[in-house]
Amino acid sequence: MQLETPMPIYAGVETRSRILVSAELIAYIAIPVFALVLRLANLDIVPLMSSETHNALAAWRMVSANAAGVDLISNSPILFDAQSVSFGLLGGSEFAARIATVIASTLLILLPALFRSLLGKTTAILASVLLACSPVLLVTGRTSSADVWALLLAGLSLWGYWQAARAQDKAQQGGWATVAIASFAALIFLS
């Protein structure tokens, strides 16, 4: 006697899981890649401007034991620390003096993504595209400017305050408030 109910046959059939990638994710990958290409192009060809040399020299003299001259005091502690790390890892060059600010400007371009529930998906992507193509942010992102760091910290502070206001749990409110206050304090004291 044969069974009348059909039975699924799995022999020889492979089951594959599908990875779904949204257009929004592709955009948030493409935008910083595009921004990095713009900011890294010939970064080490252009010599440091006079506004960049004081901070870079202060960081270089701290890292290099053989650097001639007296120790200088940097105008921006966060830029001093970033340049000290990059000089320590990459050596003394224009590229090393500017790479940390290039990375900070790329993170600044992605800042609207943190506000996408407030702005909307399309508006947040368009804001990121506009920031990536902004000539002012392009120029300041290619130089070792403390203004990029200040804008990044101000945006993170606003995001922390907004998250603290939205949080339902008191513990989450305290955590987000700590992020907001720490970012604001870094904005005031470090940049």
Tab-separated table of N, CA and C in Angstrom, residues 55-176:
chain	number	residue	atom	x	y	z
A	55	ASN	N	50.198	73.413	15.627
A	55	ASN	CA	49.673	72.219	16.294
A	55	ASN	C	50.442	70.961	15.891
A	56	ALA	N	50.770	70.858	14.606
A	56	ALA	CA	51.505	69.677	14.147
A	56	ALA	C	52.912	69.631	14.746
A	57	LEU	N	53.555	70.780	14.834
A	57	LEU	CA	54.899	70.829	15.418
A	57	LEU	C	54.863	70.512	16.908
A	58	ALA	N	53.832	70.973	17.597
A	58	ALA	CA	53.691	70.644	19.023
A	58	ALA	C	53.540	69.141	19.223
A	59	ALA	N	52.725	68.501	18.392
A	59	ALA	CA	52.542	67.049	18.501
A	59	ALA	C	53.807	66.301	18.088
A	60	TRP	N	54.489	66.779	17.036
A	60	TRP	CA	55.702	66.109	16.570
A	60	TRP	C	56.816	66.198	17.615
A	61	ARG	N	56.950	67.337	18.255
A	61	ARG	CA	57.988	67.481	19.280
A	61	ARG	C	57.694	66.624	20.511
A	62	MET	N	56.432	66.347	20.757
A	62	MET	CA	56.089	65.471	21.881
A	62	MET	C	56.410	64.008	21.546
A	63	VAL	N	56.184	63.613	20.321
A	63	VAL	CA	56.372	62.215	19.921
A	63	VAL	C	57.837	61.911	19.626
A	64	SER	N	58.507	62.807	18.933
A	64	SER	CA	59.883	62.566	18.499
A	64	SER	C	60.862	63.104	19.534
A	65	ALA	N	61.684	62.224	20.010
A	65	ALA	CA	62.689	62.634	20.994
A	65	ALA	C	63.800	63.464	20.352
A	66	ASN	N	64.014	63.311	19.052
A	66	ASN	CA	65.096	64.009	18.361
A	66	ASN	C	64.666	65.335	17.740
A	67	ALA	N	63.411	65.732	17.941
A	67	ALA	CA	62.930	66.979	17.336
A	67	ALA	C	63.586	68.176	18.023
A	68	ALA	N	64.085	69.067	17.196
A	68	ALA	CA	64.778	70.244	17.735
A	68	ALA	C	63.768	71.305	18.162
A	69	GLY	N	64.133	72.089	19.130
A	69	GLY	CA	63.291	73.192	19.567
A	69	GLY	C	62.633	72.912	20.900
A	70	VAL	N	61.994	73.937	21.412
A	70	VAL	CA	61.311	73.825	22.701
A	70	VAL	C	59.917	73.240	22.475
A	71	ASP	N	59.371	72.659	23.524
A	71	ASP	CA	58.029	72.115	23.437
A	71	ASP	C	57.020	73.247	23.272
A	72	LEU	N	56.044	73.007	22.404
A	72	LEU	CA	55.008	73.998	22.155
A	72	LEU	C	53.698	73.546	22.784
A	73	ILE	N	52.831	74.485	23.036
A	73	ILE	CA	51.505	74.180	23.555
A	73	ILE	C	50.522	74.291	22.400
A	74	SER	N	49.802	73.217	22.156
A	74	SER	CA	48.854	73.176	21.054
A	74	SER	C	47.612	74.001	21.378
A	75	ASN	N	46.964	74.504	20.339
A	75	ASN	CA	45.727	75.267	20.514
A	75	ASN	C	44.544	74.362	20.829
A	76	SER	N	44.593	73.122	20.375
A	76	SER	CA	43.491	72.195	20.546
A	76	SER	C	44.015	70.876	21.122
A	77	PRO	N	43.626	70.538	22.347
A	77	PRO	CA	44.107	69.285	22.934
A	77	PRO	C	43.671	68.038	22.167
A	78	ILE	N	42.462	68.040	21.605
A	78	ILE	CA	42.014	66.851	20.880
A	78	ILE	C	42.796	66.689	19.581
A	79	LEU	N	43.102	67.786	18.921
A	79	LEU	CA	43.922	67.730	17.716
A	79	LEU	C	45.352	67.326	18.060
A	80	PHE	N	45.861	67.815	19.178
A	80	PHE	CA	47.191	67.440	19.652
A	80	PHE	C	47.268	65.928	19.898
A	81	ASP	N	46.268	65.378	20.596
A	81	ASP	CA	46.265	63.932	20.863
A	81	ASP	C	46.122	63.121	19.580
A	82	ALA	N	45.247	63.557	18.689
A	82	ALA	CA	45.047	62.830	17.429
A	82	ALA	C	46.313	62.855	16.581
A	83	GLN	N	46.952	63.999	16.497
A	83	GLN	CA	48.180	64.090	15.715
A	83	GLN	C	49.322	63.340	16.379
A	84	SER	N	49.373	63.325	17.691
A	84	SER	CA	50.416	62.565	18.387
A	84	SER	C	50.285	61.079	18.091
A	85	VAL	N	49.064	60.572	18.113
A	85	VAL	CA	48.845	59.154	17.798
A	85	VAL	C	49.218	58.866	16.349
A	86	SER	N	48.778	59.721	15.430
A	86	SER	CA	49.089	59.461	14.024
A	86	SER	C	50.581	59.630	13.725
A	87	PHE	N	51.250	60.570	14.367
A	87	PHE	CA	52.699	60.676	14.196
A	87	PHE	C	53.403	59.455	14.773
A	88	GLY	N	52.931	58.971	15.899
A	88	GLY	CA	53.533	57.785	16.499
A	88	GLY	C	53.363	56.545	15.637
A	89	LEU	N	52.215	56.434	14.961
A	89	LEU	CA	51.951	55.258	14.125
A	89	LEU	C	52.505	55.390	12.714
A	90	LEU	N	52.429	56.585	12.136
A	90	LEU	CA	52.754	56.758	10.721
A	90	LEU	C	54.032	57.539	10.459
A	91	GLY	N	54.627	58.125	11.487
A	91	GLY	CA	55.824	58.930	11.291
A	91	GLY	C	55.459	60.370	10.974
A	92	GLY	N	56.458	61.174	10.774
A	92	GLY	CA	56.247	62.598	10.535
A	92	GLY	C	56.033	62.898	9.066
A	93	SER	N	54.831	63.280	8.710
A	93	SER	CA	54.520	63.675	7.334
A	93	SER	C	53.247	64.507	7.338
A	94	GLU	N	52.984	65.147	6.202
A	94	GLU	CA	51.743	65.897	6.069
A	94	GLU	C	50.543	64.977	6.169
A	95	PHE	N	50.676	63.787	5.609
A	95	PHE	CA	49.591	62.800	5.673
A	95	PHE	C	49.275	62.447	7.117
A	96	ALA	N	50.292	62.187	7.915
A	96	ALA	CA	50.072	61.820	9.314
A	96	ALA	C	49.483	62.975	10.107
A	97	ALA	N	49.837	64.196	9.756
A	97	ALA	CA	49.300	65.353	10.474
A	97	ALA	C	47.821	65.564	10.184
A	98	ARG	N	47.359	65.095	9.023
A	98	ARG	CA	45.984	65.381	8.603
A	98	ARG	C	45.044	64.192	8.651
A	99	ILE	N	45.533	62.984	8.762
A	99	ILE	CA	44.671	61.805	8.608
A	99	ILE	C	43.600	61.706	9.693
A	100	ALA	N	43.896	62.088	10.912
A	100	ALA	CA	42.893	61.998	11.977
A	100	ALA	C	41.729	62.942	11.717
A	101	THR	N	42.010	64.124	11.199
A	101	THR	CA	40.938	65.067	10.878
A	101	THR	C	40.145	64.593	9.671
A	102	VAL	N	40.795	63.921	8.732
A	102	VAL	CA	40.074	63.328	7.601
A	102	VAL	C	39.075	62.291	8.110
A	103	ILE	N	39.496	61.463	9.035
A	103	ILE	CA	38.597	60.447	9.599
A	103	ILE	C	37.455	61.112	10.372
A	104	ALA	N	37.767	62.157	11.141
A	104	ALA	CA	36.730	62.877	11.884
A	104	ALA	C	35.725	63.530	10.939
A	105	SER	N	36.189	64.074	9.818
A	105	SER	CA	35.252	64.684	8.865
A	105	SER	C	34.382	63.637	8.199
A	106	THR	N	34.900	62.444	7.999
A	106	THR	CA	34.088	61.359	7.452
A	106	THR	C	33.025	60.929	8.461
A	107	LEU	N	33.379	60.878	9.730
A	107	LEU	CA	32.389	60.568	10.758
A	107	LEU	C	31.345	61.677	10.859
A	108	LEU	N	31.756	62.912	10.659
A	108	LEU	CA	30.818	64.033	10.667
A	108	LEU	C	29.810	63.905	9.526
A	109	ILE	N	30.254	63.402	8.399
A	109	ILE	CA	29.366	63.193	7.261
A	109	ILE	C	28.300	62.145	7.591
A	110	LEU	N	28.643	61.161	8.403
A	110	LEU	CA	27.689	60.114	8.780
A	110	LEU	C	26.793	60.508	9.952
A	111	LEU	N	27.010	61.666	10.546
A	111	LEU	CA	26.231	62.098	11.707
A	111	LEU	C	24.724	62.181	11.445
A	112	PRO	N	24.246	62.604	10.281
A	112	PRO	CA	22.795	62.613	10.069
A	112	PRO	C	22.143	61.231	10.170
A	113	ALA	N	22.911	60.182	10.005
A	113	ALA	CA	22.343	58.831	10.141
A	113	ALA	C	21.872	58.574	11.569
A	114	LEU	N	22.492	59.222	12.543
A	114	LEU	CA	22.058	59.059	13.924
A	114	LEU	C	20.698	59.696	14.165
A	115	PHE	N	20.340	60.684	13.343
A	115	PHE	CA	19.081	61.399	13.499
A	115	PHE	C	18.025	60.962	12.478
A	116	ARG	N	18.184	59.761	11.897
A	116	ARG	CA	17.266	59.374	10.836
A	116	ARG	C	15.853	59.116	11.325
A	117	SER	N	15.649	58.741	12.569
A	117	SER	CA	14.285	58.580	13.057
A	117	SER	C	13.604	59.938	13.238
A	118	LEU	N	14.371	60.984	13.419
A	118	LEU	CA	13.830	62.331	13.535
A	118	LEU	C	13.686	62.982	12.162
A	119	LEU	N	14.694	62.838	11.327
A	119	LEU	CA	14.703	63.480	10.016
A	119	LEU	C	13.966	62.686	8.944
A	120	GLY	N	13.988	61.378	9.071
A	120	GLY	CA	13.499	60.505	8.013
A	120	GLY	C	14.677	59.925	7.251
A	121	LYS	N	14.460	58.766	6.640
A	121	LYS	CA	15.568	58.085	5.958
A	121	LYS	C	16.108	58.894	4.782
A	122	THR	N	15.219	59.386	3.950
A	122	THR	CA	15.657	60.100	2.748
A	122	THR	C	16.354	61.405	3.102
A	123	THR	N	15.801	62.145	4.049
A	123	THR	CA	16.409	63.410	4.436
A	123	THR	C	17.782	63.205	5.066
A	124	ALA	N	17.927	62.148	5.867
A	124	ALA	CA	19.218	61.869	6.491
A	124	ALA	C	20.264	61.506	5.434
A	125	ILE	N	19.878	60.717	4.450
A	125	ILE	CA	20.819	60.360	3.378
A	125	ILE	C	21.195	61.599	2.574
A	126	LEU	N	20.203	62.428	2.245
A	126	LEU	CA	20.502	63.652	1.494
A	126	LEU	C	21.393	64.602	2.286
A	127	ALA	N	21.171	64.691	3.591
A	127	ALA	CA	22.045	65.534	4.425
A	127	ALA	C	23.473	64.998	4.420
A	128	SER	N	23.635	63.681	4.465
A	128	SER	CA	24.976	63.095	4.396
A	128	SER	C	25.633	63.361	3.044
A	129	VAL	N	24.859	63.263	1.975
A	129	VAL	CA	25.402	63.552	0.637
A	129	VAL	C	25.829	65.010	0.540
A	130	LEU	N	24.989	65.912	1.056
A	130	LEU	CA	25.344	67.332	1.020
A	130	LEU	C	26.591	67.624	1.843
A	131	LEU	N	26.718	66.985	2.994
A	131	LEU	CA	27.930	67.168	3.802
A	131	LEU	C	29.160	66.600	3.101
A	132	ALA	N	28.994	65.478	2.410
A	132	ALA	CA	30.125	64.871	1.696
A	132	ALA	C	30.605	65.754	0.551
A	133	CYS	N	29.685	66.502	-0.066
A	133	CYS	CA	30.036	67.347	-1.200
A	133	CYS	C	30.260	68.805	-0.818
A	134	SER	N	30.106	69.136	0.449
A	134	SER	CA	30.275	70.515	0.890
A	134	SER	C	31.719	70.965	0.707
A	135	PRO	N	31.936	72.063	-0.027
A	135	PRO	CA	33.311	72.534	-0.221
A	135	PRO	C	33.969	72.989	1.079
A	136	VAL	N	33.181	73.574	1.981
A	136	VAL	CA	33.747	74.041	3.245
A	136	VAL	C	34.224	72.864	4.081
A	137	LEU	N	33.387	71.817	4.193
A	137	LEU	CA	33.786	70.639	4.952
A	137	LEU	C	34.912	69.883	4.258
A	138	LEU	N	34.939	69.931	2.943
A	138	LEU	CA	36.029	69.285	2.211
A	138	LEU	C	37.365	69.950	2.520
A	139	VAL	N	37.390	71.268	2.499
A	139	VAL	CA	38.644	71.987	2.762
A	139	VAL	C	39.066	71.818	4.210
A	140	THR	N	38.135	72.000	5.154
A	140	THR	CA	38.511	71.866	6.565
A	140	THR	C	38.796	70.415	6.929
A	141	GLY	N	38.178	69.469	6.230
A	141	GLY	CA	38.462	68.053	6.485
A	141	GLY	C	39.810	67.615	5.942
A	142	ARG	N	40.329	68.329	4.955
A	142	ARG	CA	41.643	68.002	4.390
A	142	ARG	C	42.783	68.716	5.105
A	143	THR	N	42.462	69.613	5.979
A	143	THR	CA	43.485	70.286	6.774
A	143	THR	C	43.320	69.841	8.223
A	144	SER	N	44.319	70.012	8.992
A	144	SER	CA	44.208	69.620	10.403
A	144	SER	C	43.542	70.752	11.167
A	145	SER	N	42.220	70.795	11.063
A	145	SER	CA	41.437	71.868	11.655
A	145	SER	C	40.677	71.353	12.870
A	146	ALA	N	40.717	72.106	13.938
A	146	ALA	CA	39.975	71.737	15.145
A	146	ALA	C	38.481	71.971	14.977
A	147	ASP	N	38.093	72.720	13.956
A	147	ASP	CA	36.670	72.989	13.724
A	147	ASP	C	35.899	71.712	13.393
A	148	VAL	N	36.515	70.810	12.669
A	148	VAL	CA	35.863	69.540	12.342
A	148	VAL	C	35.592	68.744	13.614
A	149	TRP	N	36.552	68.725	14.496
A	149	TRP	CA	36.380	68.013	15.765
A	149	TRP	C	35.286	68.663	16.601
A	150	ALA	N	35.228	69.996	16.605
A	150	ALA	CA	34.204	70.693	17.371
A	150	ALA	C	32.810	70.391	16.826
A	151	LEU	N	32.661	70.378	15.504
A	151	LEU	CA	31.365	70.047	14.911
A	151	LEU	C	30.953	68.606	15.212
A	152	LEU	N	31.911	67.694	15.160
A	152	LEU	CA	31.607	66.293	15.462
A	152	LEU	C	31.159	66.138	16.912
A	153	LEU	N	31.864	66.763	17.830
A	153	LEU	CA	31.498	66.672	19.248
A	153	LEU	C	30.174	67.374	19.535
A	154	ALA	N	29.894	68.482	18.862
A	154	ALA	CA	28.612	69.164	19.044
A	154	ALA	C	27.463	68.294	18.546
A	155	GLY	N	27.653	67.647	17.417
A	155	GLY	CA	26.619	66.749	16.897
A	155	GLY	C	26.385	65.555	17.808
A	156	LEU	N	27.467	64.982	18.334
A	156	LEU	CA	27.315	63.854	19.267
A	156	LEU	C	26.640	64.286	20.562
A	157	SER	N	26.919	65.506	21.000
A	157	SER	CA	26.279	66.027	22.195
A	157	SER	C	24.775	66.209	21.977
A	158	LEU	N	24.404	66.777	20.850
A	158	LEU	CA	22.984	66.922	20.531
A	158	LEU	C	22.285	65.569	20.434
A	159	TRP	N	22.956	64.607	19.828
A	159	TRP	CA	22.368	63.279	19.707
A	159	TRP	C	22.180	62.635	21.081
A	160	GLY	N	23.155	62.802	21.971
A	160	GLY	CA	23.032	62.264	23.322
A	160	GLY	C	21.881	62.902	24.086
A	161	TYR	N	21.724	64.223	23.977
A	161	TYR	CA	20.606	64.904	24.624
A	161	TYR	C	19.264	64.430	24.068
A	162	TRP	N	19.216	64.259	22.764
A	162	TRP	CA	17.973	63.806	22.130
A	162	TRP	C	17.630	62.383	22.550
A	163	GLN	N	18.634	61.514	22.622
A	163	GLN	CA	18.392	60.134	23.060
A	163	GLN	C	17.970	60.093	24.524
A	164	ALA	N	18.538	60.967	25.345
A	164	ALA	CA	18.151	61.007	26.761
A	164	ALA	C	16.709	61.475	26.913
A	165	ALA	N	16.288	62.409	26.079
A	165	ALA	CA	14.910	62.892	26.145
A	165	ALA	C	13.928	61.830	25.665
A	166	ARG	N	14.341	60.984	24.736
A	166	ARG	CA	13.462	59.944	24.201
A	166	ARG	C	13.407	58.695	25.069
A	167	ALA	N	14.402	58.480	25.897
A	167	ALA	CA	14.503	57.232	26.666
A	167	ALA	C	13.368	57.140	27.681
A	168	GLN	N	12.819	55.938	27.805
A	168	GLN	CA	11.733	55.694	28.748
A	168	GLN	C	12.256	55.291	30.114
A	169	ASP	N	13.331	54.550	30.124
A	169	ASP	CA	13.912	54.021	31.357
A	169	ASP	C	14.857	55.060	31.959
A	170	LYS	N	14.845	55.188	33.278
A	170	LYS	CA	15.716	56.151	33.967
A	170	LYS	C	17.197	55.809	33.789
A	171	ALA	N	17.506	54.521	33.765
A	171	ALA	CA	18.906	54.122	33.580
A	171	ALA	C	19.396	54.508	32.187
A	172	GLN	N	18.549	54.325	31.184
A	172	GLN	CA	18.927	54.723	29.833
A	172	GLN	C	19.059	56.237	29.732
A	173	GLN	N	18.161	56.960	30.393
A	173	GLN	CA	18.258	58.417	30.388
A	173	GLN	C	19.589	58.871	30.976
A	174	GLY	N	19.975	58.245	32.070
A	174	GLY	CA	21.254	58.603	32.685
A	174	GLY	C	22.437	58.281	31.803
A	175	GLY	N	22.390	57.138	31.118
A	175	GLY	CA	23.480	56.760	30.215
A	175	GLY	C	23.611	57.718	29.043
A	176	TRP	N	22.461	58.074	28.427
A	176	TRP	CA	22.510	59.003	27.303
A	176	TRP	C	22.877	60.406	27.756
